[in-house]
Amino acid sequence: MIHVPAQSISVKKVEQSRVSTVDINAATMGIHFTDHMFVCDYENGQWSNPRIEQLAPIATHPSAMALHYGQAIFEGLKATMGKNGPVLFRPQMNAQRLNESAQRLGMPDFPEDLFVEALKQFVWIERNWVPTAPGSALYLRPFMYADEAFTGMRAATHYKFIIFATPAGPYFSKRIRLYAETNYIRAAAGGTGEAKAAGNYAAAIKPTELAKKHGYDQVLWLDARNFENILEVGTMNIFFKIDGKFITPNLDGTVLAGVTRNSVIALLKKKGFSVTERPISIHEIIEAEANNTLEEAFGTGTAVGIAMLDEIGYRDRSIKFPVGNPVGNEINMTLNQLKTQEIADEFGWIIQLP
Ligand SMILES: Cc1ncc(COP(=O)(O)O)c(C=O)c1O
């Protein structure tokens, strides 16, 4: 693999930004997009022509392999407005995770230094799109897909890696209700659960719609064999606090290794809490509720930060979580303050731009 030097990114800026036409501090994520995109092409066994150019539709051949065989992976992270300008939160972790996803789907690695450099240059160019309202951010979506025109089942030889961005106004996390799914699965041992593969989300759409129809916010995924062990939530990892101690499902290949999950484990440990990564049966949660040791639970993810749980619906039961004064809210505040540089970054997680 030939690595493209980071400084070779070519830039062609738009003449007139559209930023004044969007209320970025009140924008719903995913509706408005910034002026530019980063694009890089893979052919003949190497990445070439890294460029930042005007955001525009890309012509797609009807036989583009991603459309048929699903070689499509993505990442998600946020740029926030810190005290000294825009910052990125742990982008190296997303670079590594993209490559872990790529390996599982038989796709080429994307150079991690170029991934981070592209994000830095791209966000700096789009800095006027980074919202400043508390809890808001510029959501960044790096992704890779097979754009080779070929009909047949094999690894593609042409890919595109692209980054685009969408402003996301303040997210007020409410206590959420989860539906523990006992008919459909998200991931099984040996599958693609730990990859951030587009197909994982395709398989989750119908169960998520069904859960919403029944008044729940998201699906809680259980293990594929017995529908007992808790894996993760639709777009979040999950933590429980039982009898003063935190537990979260271990990364056994069926769970996405969340950047927020990793950060929350470090922050909880820093506060002196015990955090154990291990298999967690839903019956253990039911038991803890029955003997009054179930203290709190929350989901963690880039889009929402930390979302406290109100309830889990499992078969014919409802598991309720106390309101109290949860540690999850404190950790959420710390995460937000790190991202806006209101507190010192003792972990080395923040990358200051430019
Ligand atoms: C299935 C799934 N699990 C967990 C997460 C949380 O990961 P992160 O904290 O890196 O956003 C996400 C969001 O990306 C997700 O889609």
Short mmCIF file of N, CA, C and O in Angstrom, two decimals, residues 94-164:
data_model
loop_
_atom_site.label_atom_id
_atom_site.label_comp_id
_atom_site.label_asym_id
_atom_site.label_seq_id
_atom_site.Cartn_x
_atom_site.Cartn_y
_atom_site.Cartn_z
N ASN A 94 -11.36 6.71 15.08
CA ASN A 94 -12.24 6.46 13.94
C ASN A 94 -11.43 5.96 12.74
O ASN A 94 -11.92 5.11 11.98
N ALA A 95 -10.21 6.49 12.59
CA ALA A 95 -9.34 6.03 11.49
C ALA A 95 -9.05 4.54 11.64
O ALA A 95 -9.14 3.76 10.68
N GLN A 96 -8.74 4.14 12.88
CA GLN A 96 -8.44 2.72 13.13
C GLN A 96 -9.68 1.85 12.92
O GLN A 96 -9.61 0.79 12.31
N ARG A 97 -10.81 2.33 13.42
CA ARG A 97 -12.03 1.52 13.31
C ARG A 97 -12.46 1.38 11.86
O ARG A 97 -12.93 0.32 11.45
N LEU A 98 -12.27 2.45 11.06
CA LEU A 98 -12.61 2.34 9.63
C LEU A 98 -11.78 1.22 9.00
O LEU A 98 -12.29 0.42 8.21
N ASN A 99 -10.52 1.14 9.38
CA ASN A 99 -9.68 0.11 8.77
C ASN A 99 -10.01 -1.29 9.28
O ASN A 99 -9.90 -2.27 8.54
N GLU A 100 -10.47 -1.38 10.53
CA GLU A 100 -10.93 -2.69 11.02
C GLU A 100 -12.17 -3.11 10.24
O GLU A 100 -12.32 -4.28 9.85
N SER A 101 -13.07 -2.16 9.99
CA SER A 101 -14.26 -2.46 9.19
C SER A 101 -13.84 -2.86 7.78
O SER A 101 -14.38 -3.83 7.21
N ALA A 102 -12.89 -2.12 7.21
CA ALA A 102 -12.43 -2.38 5.83
C ALA A 102 -11.88 -3.80 5.73
O ALA A 102 -12.20 -4.54 4.78
N GLN A 103 -11.09 -4.20 6.73
CA GLN A 103 -10.49 -5.54 6.68
C GLN A 103 -11.57 -6.62 6.69
O GLN A 103 -11.50 -7.58 5.94
N ARG A 104 -12.60 -6.43 7.52
CA ARG A 104 -13.66 -7.45 7.61
C ARG A 104 -14.45 -7.58 6.31
O ARG A 104 -14.94 -8.64 5.97
N LEU A 105 -14.56 -6.43 5.58
CA LEU A 105 -15.35 -6.45 4.35
C LEU A 105 -14.50 -6.62 3.09
O LEU A 105 -14.99 -6.41 1.98
N GLY A 106 -13.23 -6.99 3.28
CA GLY A 106 -12.36 -7.22 2.13
C GLY A 106 -12.08 -5.96 1.33
O GLY A 106 -11.91 -6.00 0.11
N MET A 107 -12.04 -4.83 2.03
CA MET A 107 -11.78 -3.54 1.37
C MET A 107 -10.37 -3.07 1.74
O MET A 107 -9.82 -3.52 2.74
N PRO A 108 -9.80 -2.14 0.96
CA PRO A 108 -8.43 -1.70 1.28
C PRO A 108 -8.40 -0.79 2.51
O PRO A 108 -9.37 -0.08 2.79
N ASP A 109 -7.27 -0.80 3.22
CA ASP A 109 -7.05 0.16 4.30
C ASP A 109 -7.01 1.57 3.73
O ASP A 109 -6.57 1.76 2.60
N PHE A 110 -7.43 2.54 4.54
CA PHE A 110 -7.21 3.94 4.17
C PHE A 110 -6.13 4.47 5.10
O PHE A 110 -6.21 4.27 6.32
N PRO A 111 -5.08 5.14 4.56
CA PRO A 111 -3.97 5.57 5.43
C PRO A 111 -4.48 6.41 6.60
O PRO A 111 -5.17 7.41 6.39
N GLU A 112 -4.12 5.99 7.83
CA GLU A 112 -4.70 6.65 9.02
C GLU A 112 -4.22 8.09 9.17
O GLU A 112 -4.97 8.96 9.60
N ASP A 113 -2.95 8.33 8.75
CA ASP A 113 -2.47 9.72 8.86
C ASP A 113 -3.21 10.61 7.88
O ASP A 113 -3.55 11.76 8.19
N LEU A 114 -3.53 10.09 6.72
CA LEU A 114 -4.28 10.88 5.73
C LEU A 114 -5.72 11.10 6.19
O LEU A 114 -6.29 12.18 6.00
N PHE A 115 -6.31 10.09 6.84
CA PHE A 115 -7.68 10.21 7.39
C PHE A 115 -7.74 11.40 8.34
O PHE A 115 -8.62 12.27 8.24
N VAL A 116 -6.78 11.47 9.27
CA VAL A 116 -6.79 12.53 10.28
C VAL A 116 -6.47 13.88 9.64
O VAL A 116 -7.13 14.90 9.91
N GLU A 117 -5.47 13.88 8.74
CA GLU A 117 -5.08 15.14 8.09
C GLU A 117 -6.23 15.68 7.23
O GLU A 117 -6.50 16.89 7.21
N ALA A 118 -6.92 14.79 6.53
CA ALA A 118 -8.05 15.20 5.69
C ALA A 118 -9.13 15.84 6.56
O ALA A 118 -9.68 16.89 6.22
N LEU A 119 -9.42 15.21 7.71
CA LEU A 119 -10.43 15.77 8.62
C LEU A 119 -10.01 17.15 9.10
O LEU A 119 -10.83 18.08 9.14
N LYS A 120 -8.73 17.29 9.45
CA LYS A 120 -8.25 18.57 9.98
C LYS A 120 -8.39 19.67 8.93
O LYS A 120 -8.93 20.75 9.20
N GLN A 121 -7.92 19.38 7.71
CA GLN A 121 -7.98 20.41 6.66
C GLN A 121 -9.43 20.71 6.27
O GLN A 121 -9.81 21.86 6.06
N PHE A 122 -10.23 19.65 6.18
CA PHE A 122 -11.63 19.80 5.78
C PHE A 122 -12.40 20.65 6.80
O PHE A 122 -13.10 21.60 6.46
N VAL A 123 -12.24 20.30 8.09
CA VAL A 123 -12.99 21.04 9.13
C VAL A 123 -12.51 22.49 9.21
O VAL A 123 -13.30 23.41 9.41
N TRP A 124 -11.21 22.70 9.00
CA TRP A 124 -10.71 24.07 9.04
C TRP A 124 -11.35 24.91 7.92
O TRP A 124 -11.79 26.04 8.13
N ILE A 125 -11.47 24.31 6.73
CA ILE A 125 -12.11 25.01 5.61
C ILE A 125 -13.59 25.28 5.92
O ILE A 125 -14.13 26.33 5.57
N GLU A 126 -14.22 24.33 6.62
CA GLU A 126 -15.66 24.46 6.95
C GLU A 126 -15.88 25.05 8.34
O GLU A 126 -16.97 24.89 8.92
N ARG A 127 -14.89 25.74 8.89
CA ARG A 127 -14.99 26.16 10.31
C ARG A 127 -16.19 27.07 10.60
O ARG A 127 -16.71 27.07 11.71
N ASN A 128 -16.65 27.82 9.58
CA ASN A 128 -17.82 28.68 9.82
C ASN A 128 -19.11 27.89 9.95
O ASN A 128 -20.15 28.43 10.29
N TRP A 129 -19.04 26.59 9.65
CA TRP A 129 -20.21 25.72 9.78
C TRP A 129 -20.26 25.02 11.15
O TRP A 129 -21.20 24.27 11.41
N VAL A 130 -19.24 25.22 11.98
CA VAL A 130 -19.25 24.54 13.29
C VAL A 130 -20.14 25.36 14.22
O VAL A 130 -19.82 26.50 14.54
N PRO A 131 -21.28 24.80 14.67
CA PRO A 131 -22.19 25.60 15.50
C PRO A 131 -21.59 25.87 16.87
O PRO A 131 -20.70 25.16 17.34
N THR A 132 -22.09 26.93 17.50
CA THR A 132 -21.52 27.34 18.79
C THR A 132 -22.51 27.16 19.94
O THR A 132 -22.13 27.28 21.10
N ALA A 133 -23.78 26.89 19.65
CA ALA A 133 -24.77 26.72 20.72
C ALA A 133 -24.36 25.52 21.59
O ALA A 133 -23.83 24.54 21.07
N PRO A 134 -24.59 25.61 22.93
CA PRO A 134 -24.23 24.49 23.80
C PRO A 134 -24.85 23.18 23.30
O PRO A 134 -26.03 23.15 22.94
N GLY A 135 -24.05 22.14 23.25
CA GLY A 135 -24.56 20.82 22.83
C GLY A 135 -24.62 20.63 21.32
O GLY A 135 -25.03 19.57 20.85
N SER A 136 -24.21 21.63 20.55
CA SER A 136 -24.26 21.50 19.09
C SER A 136 -22.87 21.11 18.57
O SER A 136 -21.88 21.21 19.28
N ALA A 137 -22.80 20.68 17.30
CA ALA A 137 -21.52 20.25 16.73
C ALA A 137 -21.66 20.13 15.21
O ALA A 137 -22.77 20.16 14.67
N LEU A 138 -20.53 20.01 14.55
CA LEU A 138 -20.53 19.68 13.12
C LEU A 138 -20.26 18.18 13.02
O LEU A 138 -19.18 17.71 13.40
N TYR A 139 -21.27 17.43 12.59
CA TYR A 139 -21.13 15.97 12.49
C TYR A 139 -20.36 15.64 11.20
O TYR A 139 -20.70 16.15 10.12
N LEU A 140 -19.36 14.79 11.31
CA LEU A 140 -18.49 14.44 10.18
C LEU A 140 -18.73 12.99 9.79
O LEU A 140 -18.76 12.11 10.66
N ARG A 141 -18.88 12.74 8.52
CA ARG A 141 -19.18 11.39 8.06
C ARG A 141 -18.12 10.93 7.03
O ARG A 141 -18.25 11.18 5.85
N PRO A 142 -17.04 10.30 7.49
CA PRO A 142 -16.11 9.66 6.57
C PRO A 142 -16.69 8.30 6.16
O PRO A 142 -17.25 7.59 7.00
N PHE A 143 -16.57 7.94 4.89
CA PHE A 143 -17.07 6.62 4.47
C PHE A 143 -16.32 6.13 3.23
O PHE A 143 -15.66 6.90 2.54
N MET A 144 -16.43 4.82 3.00
CA MET A 144 -15.74 4.20 1.87
C MET A 144 -16.70 3.21 1.21
O MET A 144 -17.42 2.49 1.91
N TYR A 145 -16.71 3.21 -0.13
CA TYR A 145 -17.59 2.25 -0.83
C TYR A 145 -16.95 1.83 -2.14
O TYR A 145 -16.09 2.52 -2.70
N ALA A 146 -17.43 0.66 -2.61
CA ALA A 146 -16.90 0.09 -3.86
C ALA A 146 -17.64 0.74 -5.02
O ALA A 146 -18.85 0.56 -5.18
N ASP A 147 -16.91 1.52 -5.84
CA ASP A 147 -17.58 2.19 -6.96
C ASP A 147 -17.20 1.55 -8.30
O ASP A 147 -17.46 2.13 -9.35
N GLU A 148 -16.62 0.36 -8.24
CA GLU A 148 -16.26 -0.32 -9.50
C GLU A 148 -17.52 -0.82 -10.21
O GLU A 148 -18.41 -1.40 -9.58
N ALA A 149 -17.58 -0.60 -11.53
CA ALA A 149 -18.70 -1.13 -12.33
C ALA A 149 -18.35 -2.56 -12.74
O ALA A 149 -17.55 -2.79 -13.64
N PHE A 150 -18.92 -3.50 -12.00
CA PHE A 150 -18.67 -4.92 -12.29
C PHE A 150 -19.83 -5.71 -11.72
O PHE A 150 -20.35 -5.38 -10.65
N THR A 151 -20.27 -6.73 -12.44
CA THR A 151 -21.34 -7.57 -11.92
C THR A 151 -20.77 -8.94 -11.62
O THR A 151 -20.37 -9.65 -12.54
N GLY A 152 -20.70 -9.29 -10.36
CA GLY A 152 -20.11 -10.56 -9.94
C GLY A 152 -19.57 -10.42 -8.53
O GLY A 152 -19.22 -9.32 -8.10
N MET A 153 -19.55 -11.55 -7.82
CA MET A 153 -19.22 -11.53 -6.40
C MET A 153 -17.72 -11.71 -6.18
O MET A 153 -17.21 -12.81 -6.26
N ARG A 154 -17.05 -10.60 -5.96
CA ARG A 154 -15.64 -10.62 -5.57
C ARG A 154 -15.33 -9.26 -4.96
O ARG A 154 -16.15 -8.35 -5.01
N ALA A 155 -14.13 -9.14 -4.36
CA ALA A 155 -13.75 -7.84 -3.82
C ALA A 155 -13.57 -6.86 -4.97
O ALA A 155 -12.97 -7.21 -6.00
N ALA A 156 -14.09 -5.66 -4.81
CA ALA A 156 -13.93 -4.64 -5.86
C ALA A 156 -12.48 -4.19 -5.93
O ALA A 156 -11.70 -4.39 -4.99
N THR A 157 -12.14 -3.57 -7.04
CA THR A 157 -10.77 -3.04 -7.20
C THR A 157 -10.77 -1.51 -7.26
O THR A 157 -9.72 -0.91 -7.29
N HIS A 158 -11.96 -0.90 -7.28
CA HIS A 158 -12.06 0.57 -7.26
C HIS A 158 -12.93 0.97 -6.07
O HIS A 158 -14.03 0.43 -5.90
N TYR A 159 -12.46 1.93 -5.31
CA TYR A 159 -13.24 2.43 -4.17
C TYR A 159 -13.16 3.95 -4.12
O TYR A 159 -12.24 4.55 -4.68
N LYS A 160 -14.09 4.55 -3.39
CA LYS A 160 -13.99 5.98 -3.07
C LYS A 160 -14.02 6.12 -1.56
O LYS A 160 -14.77 5.41 -0.88
N PHE A 161 -13.21 7.04 -1.05
CA PHE A 161 -13.28 7.44 0.36
C PHE A 161 -13.69 8.91 0.35
O PHE A 161 -13.08 9.73 -0.35
N ILE A 162 -14.74 9.23 1.08
CA ILE A 162 -15.30 10.59 1.07
C ILE A 162 -15.56 11.04 2.51
O ILE A 162 -15.85 10.21 3.38
N ILE A 163 -15.42 12.33 2.73
CA ILE A 163 -15.88 12.92 4.01
C ILE A 163 -16.83 14.07 3.67
O ILE A 163 -16.48 14.93 2.85
N PHE A 164 -18.02 14.05 4.28
CA PHE A 164 -18.89 15.23 4.19
C PHE A 164 -19.31 15.59 5.61
O PHE A 164 -19.02 14.85 6.56
#
